Amino acid sequence: MTELGRPASALTIPVPGSDGASVTLSWGAATDVGRRRDHNEDSFIVDAPYFVVADGMGGHLAGDRASDAVVQRLGQATRGSFGSRGEIEAALALATVDIERAAGGNSIGAGTTVTGVTLVATAGVPAVLVFNVGDSRTYRIEDGKLSRVTVDHSVVQEMVDAGLLRAEDAESHPDSNVITRAVGFGEPPEPDFWTLPLHAGDRYIVCSDGLTKEIGDVGISRISAKVPDPQALAERLVGDAIVAGGRDNVTVVVLRVDATPELDDTDDTLPRSEPA
């Protein structure tokens, strides 16, 4: 696995294109191999503008190389403390080439899911750009309420959307591990994007499915309400996932928005997905 960046507390970042405005962020991260795996194939990056988790898949450590390729390419894409959709798309395309090379003769190929939060700014107004490919997830906590931002690219999510399966039954379904999109496996990456306003007090939880399959949305919400500090929350969520079974690698990144510019009439629209 690959870990890029380190926990930070109350880091103030100038907003490009603004008249001296800034945002202040805190963040933390934790990961564990779990109880049943012998190798951690998750990777993450925690360094503005990217707060990202990648969950690798493939035999003979190919999944490790796949998740590494994604976070390394995102790290190399950074030209400052704010990113863009174009940077993400270019980084994922380059990572796909890296993954194909790393997979070599591996008969089952290699790939990775990826999701995360990116700081962006338009005309001096900061915002959050969330993206995902696969079934790793990003959540938002606003006014104490947890909501899932990303939509899984998975067989069971398609069944839920079609009304064939209840959402609460999805994690226990036999096909819960079957995803419909990934970065790698010889296919062009197809990320979805969401743009959200940047609000002081909001928190974002970015995680691999090793968390969600063990404690679910209800567990994540309950624990988040008790632990405000980003690093402490990341460690608590990972620890509880291990106690609950630890059947997979588990990785959690937590981003907290401590302060934002005083902006009037900001757009609070929360689109499900931006146009491709």
XYZ file of C-alpha atoms in Angstrom:
276
model
C 0.000 0.000 0.000
C 0.983 3.648 -0.368
C 0.396 6.479 2.095
C 0.966 10.026 0.813
C 0.702 13.069 3.076
C 0.233 13.259 6.830
C -2.415 14.385 9.340
C -2.805 18.156 9.700
C -4.555 20.417 12.176
C -5.979 23.826 11.269
C -3.965 24.392 8.096
C -4.902 27.706 6.427
C -4.807 27.725 2.616
C -5.109 30.888 0.451
C -7.849 30.760 -2.201
C -6.538 31.495 -5.721
C -8.259 34.347 -7.534
C -9.649 35.850 -4.337
C -8.798 39.053 -2.528
C -6.884 37.469 0.331
C -9.548 34.877 1.237
C -8.544 31.530 2.715
C -9.923 28.218 3.967
C -8.766 26.357 7.070
C -8.799 22.552 7.099
C -7.897 19.686 9.407
C -7.563 16.062 8.357
C -6.517 12.605 9.429
C -6.173 9.069 8.051
C -5.873 5.479 9.242
C -5.591 2.064 7.603
C -5.344 -1.595 8.614
C -4.774 -4.850 6.760
C -7.707 -6.460 8.588
C -7.994 -9.924 10.085
C -8.241 -12.079 6.967
C -5.869 -10.554 4.424
C -2.098 -10.940 4.396
C -1.441 -7.730 2.481
C -2.945 -4.242 2.467
C -3.905 -3.254 -1.088
C -5.476 0.077 -0.084
C -3.623 3.355 -0.688
C -4.448 6.936 0.215
C -3.335 10.537 -0.206
C -4.036 13.276 2.345
C -2.526 16.538 1.162
C -4.394 19.517 -0.259
C -6.002 19.465 -2.720
C -6.514 15.668 -2.707
C -8.019 13.527 0.057
C -8.406 10.180 -1.647
C -8.703 6.443 -0.925
C -7.987 3.733 -3.530
C -8.853 0.062 -2.945
C -6.790 -2.234 -5.180
C -7.887 -5.509 -6.768
C -5.888 -8.233 -8.495
C -3.731 -11.245 -7.781
C -0.018 -11.360 -6.930
C 0.018 -7.892 -5.341
C -1.285 -6.308 -8.550
C -4.019 -4.577 -6.554
C -1.371 -2.924 -4.417
C 0.324 -1.581 -7.541
C -2.997 -0.409 -8.964
C -3.993 1.647 -5.925
C -0.418 2.982 -5.696
C -0.579 4.134 -9.330
C -3.710 6.198 -8.673
C -2.474 8.052 -5.586
C 0.976 8.600 -7.103
C -0.511 10.109 -10.257
C -2.831 12.352 -8.249
C 0.111 13.476 -6.139
C 2.075 14.319 -9.275
C -0.909 16.216 -10.738
C -0.895 18.736 -7.903
C 0.197 22.226 -8.945
C -0.957 23.901 -5.760
C -3.517 23.562 -2.980
C -6.485 23.553 -5.362
C -7.181 21.001 -8.086
C -9.632 20.493 -10.937
C -11.759 17.910 -12.674
C -9.370 17.944 -15.624
C -6.417 17.105 -13.369
C -8.291 14.161 -11.889
C -9.322 12.788 -15.273
C -5.769 13.110 -16.616
C -4.273 11.467 -13.522
C -6.668 8.512 -13.724
C -5.914 8.051 -17.428
C -2.168 7.961 -16.722
C -2.731 5.583 -13.801
C -4.613 3.222 -16.117
C -1.513 2.945 -18.309
C 0.656 2.389 -15.235
C -1.679 -0.358 -14.009
C -1.604 -2.201 -17.325
C 2.176 -2.144 -17.247
C 2.295 -3.293 -13.618
C -0.194 -6.128 -14.194
C 2.198 -7.702 -16.675
C 1.241 -11.309 -17.279
C -1.293 -11.437 -14.462
C -4.159 -13.421 -15.998
C -6.877 -11.705 -13.946
C -5.543 -8.202 -14.551
C -5.416 -5.425 -11.999
C -7.507 -2.448 -11.032
C -8.655 -0.268 -8.191
C -11.639 1.633 -6.956
C -11.036 5.250 -5.997
C -12.968 8.035 -4.331
C -12.154 11.310 -2.694
C -12.498 15.004 -2.081
C -10.689 17.696 -4.047
C -10.465 21.398 -3.229
C -11.422 23.513 -6.239
C -11.977 27.233 -6.792
C -13.812 29.166 -9.503
C -13.498 32.950 -9.698
C -12.117 33.012 -6.177
C -14.960 30.940 -4.704
C -13.774 27.688 -3.038
C -15.774 24.467 -3.262
C -15.422 20.706 -2.904
C -15.301 18.354 -5.879
C -16.111 14.748 -4.937
C -15.399 11.922 -7.367
C -15.558 8.135 -7.442
C -15.019 5.034 -9.533
C -16.238 1.764 -8.011
C -17.669 1.134 -4.549
C -15.359 3.036 -2.223
C -17.393 5.886 -0.751
C -17.333 9.516 0.278
C -19.742 10.798 2.945
C -20.541 14.326 4.050
C -21.516 15.353 7.575
C -23.440 18.630 7.501
C -25.134 20.061 10.606
C -24.443 16.756 12.337
C -26.223 14.676 9.686
C -24.363 12.038 7.672
C -25.227 11.625 3.992
C -23.604 9.538 1.290
C -22.351 11.679 -1.593
C -21.067 9.024 -3.969
C -23.125 6.345 -5.699
C -21.556 2.871 -5.871
C -20.711 1.449 -9.271
C -21.829 -2.048 -8.371
C -24.290 -4.755 -9.319
C -26.199 -4.425 -6.044
C -26.490 -0.632 -6.420
C -28.022 -1.150 -9.847
C -30.480 -3.586 -8.261
C -31.344 -1.033 -5.571
C -31.842 1.685 -8.196
C -34.131 -0.640 -10.168
C -36.230 -1.417 -7.071
C -35.154 -5.064 -7.039
C -33.271 -4.901 -3.739
C -33.674 -2.928 -0.542
C -30.732 -0.648 0.269
C -30.412 -2.186 3.732
C -29.981 -5.645 2.163
C -27.284 -4.628 -0.322
C -24.229 -5.241 1.884
C -25.260 -8.828 2.676
C -26.166 -9.749 -0.906
C -23.974 -12.474 -2.527
C -22.989 -10.040 -5.315
C -22.065 -7.180 -2.975
C -18.414 -7.338 -4.082
C -19.145 -7.190 -7.818
C -18.354 -3.731 -9.155
C -19.228 -2.325 -12.574
C -16.481 0.298 -12.881
C -12.819 0.448 -11.846
C -9.584 2.148 -12.778
C -7.603 -0.468 -14.679
C -8.498 -3.849 -16.171
C -7.787 -2.390 -19.617
C -10.787 -0.036 -19.577
C -10.861 3.785 -19.735
C -11.738 5.229 -16.290
C -15.259 6.669 -15.935
C -15.434 8.772 -12.763
C -18.566 10.506 -11.552
C -18.277 14.013 -10.089
C -20.259 16.116 -7.608
C -19.647 19.764 -6.715
C -20.530 20.850 -3.177
C -20.301 24.225 -1.421
C -17.581 24.584 1.185
C -19.160 25.151 4.624
C -17.346 25.633 7.920
C -18.096 22.713 10.235
C -18.660 20.156 7.490
C -16.727 16.906 7.599
C -16.030 14.404 4.832
C -15.351 10.708 5.365
C -13.587 8.919 2.500
C -13.304 5.155 2.871
C -12.753 1.771 1.279
C -15.513 -0.833 1.453
C -13.666 -2.538 4.301
C -15.371 0.060 6.499
C -18.845 0.154 4.993
C -19.266 -3.606 4.796
C -18.478 -3.977 8.504
C -20.322 -1.138 10.238
C -22.509 0.440 7.527
C -23.914 3.950 7.300
C -25.631 3.735 10.684
C -22.414 2.781 12.451
C -20.421 5.478 10.674
C -23.013 8.096 11.649
C -23.131 6.974 15.288
C -19.361 7.011 15.726
C -18.902 10.314 13.877
C -21.326 12.019 16.247
C -19.093 11.089 19.185
C -15.622 11.832 17.773
C -15.052 15.337 16.320
C -11.266 15.210 15.752
C -10.384 13.999 12.205
C -7.424 11.792 13.135
C -9.176 10.316 16.155
C -12.275 9.628 14.066
C -10.299 7.913 11.292
C -8.601 5.674 13.855
C -11.856 4.912 15.674
C -13.698 3.960 12.491
C -10.891 1.656 11.361
C -10.669 0.098 14.819
C -14.402 -0.543 15.004
C -14.359 -2.114 11.531
C -11.664 -4.528 12.697
C -13.616 -5.380 15.852
C -16.742 -5.967 13.753
C -14.946 -8.595 11.661
C -12.108 -7.030 9.688
C -12.798 -9.188 6.649
C -11.007 -6.797 4.290
C -8.404 -4.056 4.292
C -9.954 -0.912 5.744
C -8.873 2.675 5.110
C -10.484 5.920 6.265
C -9.637 9.552 5.496
C -11.445 12.338 7.372
C -11.439 15.972 6.232
C -12.887 18.752 8.403
C -13.640 22.279 7.161
C -12.654 24.563 10.041
C -13.175 27.978 8.414
C -14.240 29.392 5.046
C -14.435 32.879 3.513
C -17.500 34.998 4.270
C -19.406 34.586 1.027
C -22.885 35.861 0.239
C -25.457 33.864 -1.665
C -23.284 30.815 -2.240
C -24.779 28.042 -4.334
C -26.004 25.251 -2.055
C -27.099 23.003 -4.929
C -25.954 19.410 -4.497
C -26.022 17.843 -7.989
C -26.134 14.053 -8.185
C -23.605 14.103 -10.976
C -22.074 16.638 -13.313
C -22.441 16.161 -17.066
C -19.689 14.098 -18.648
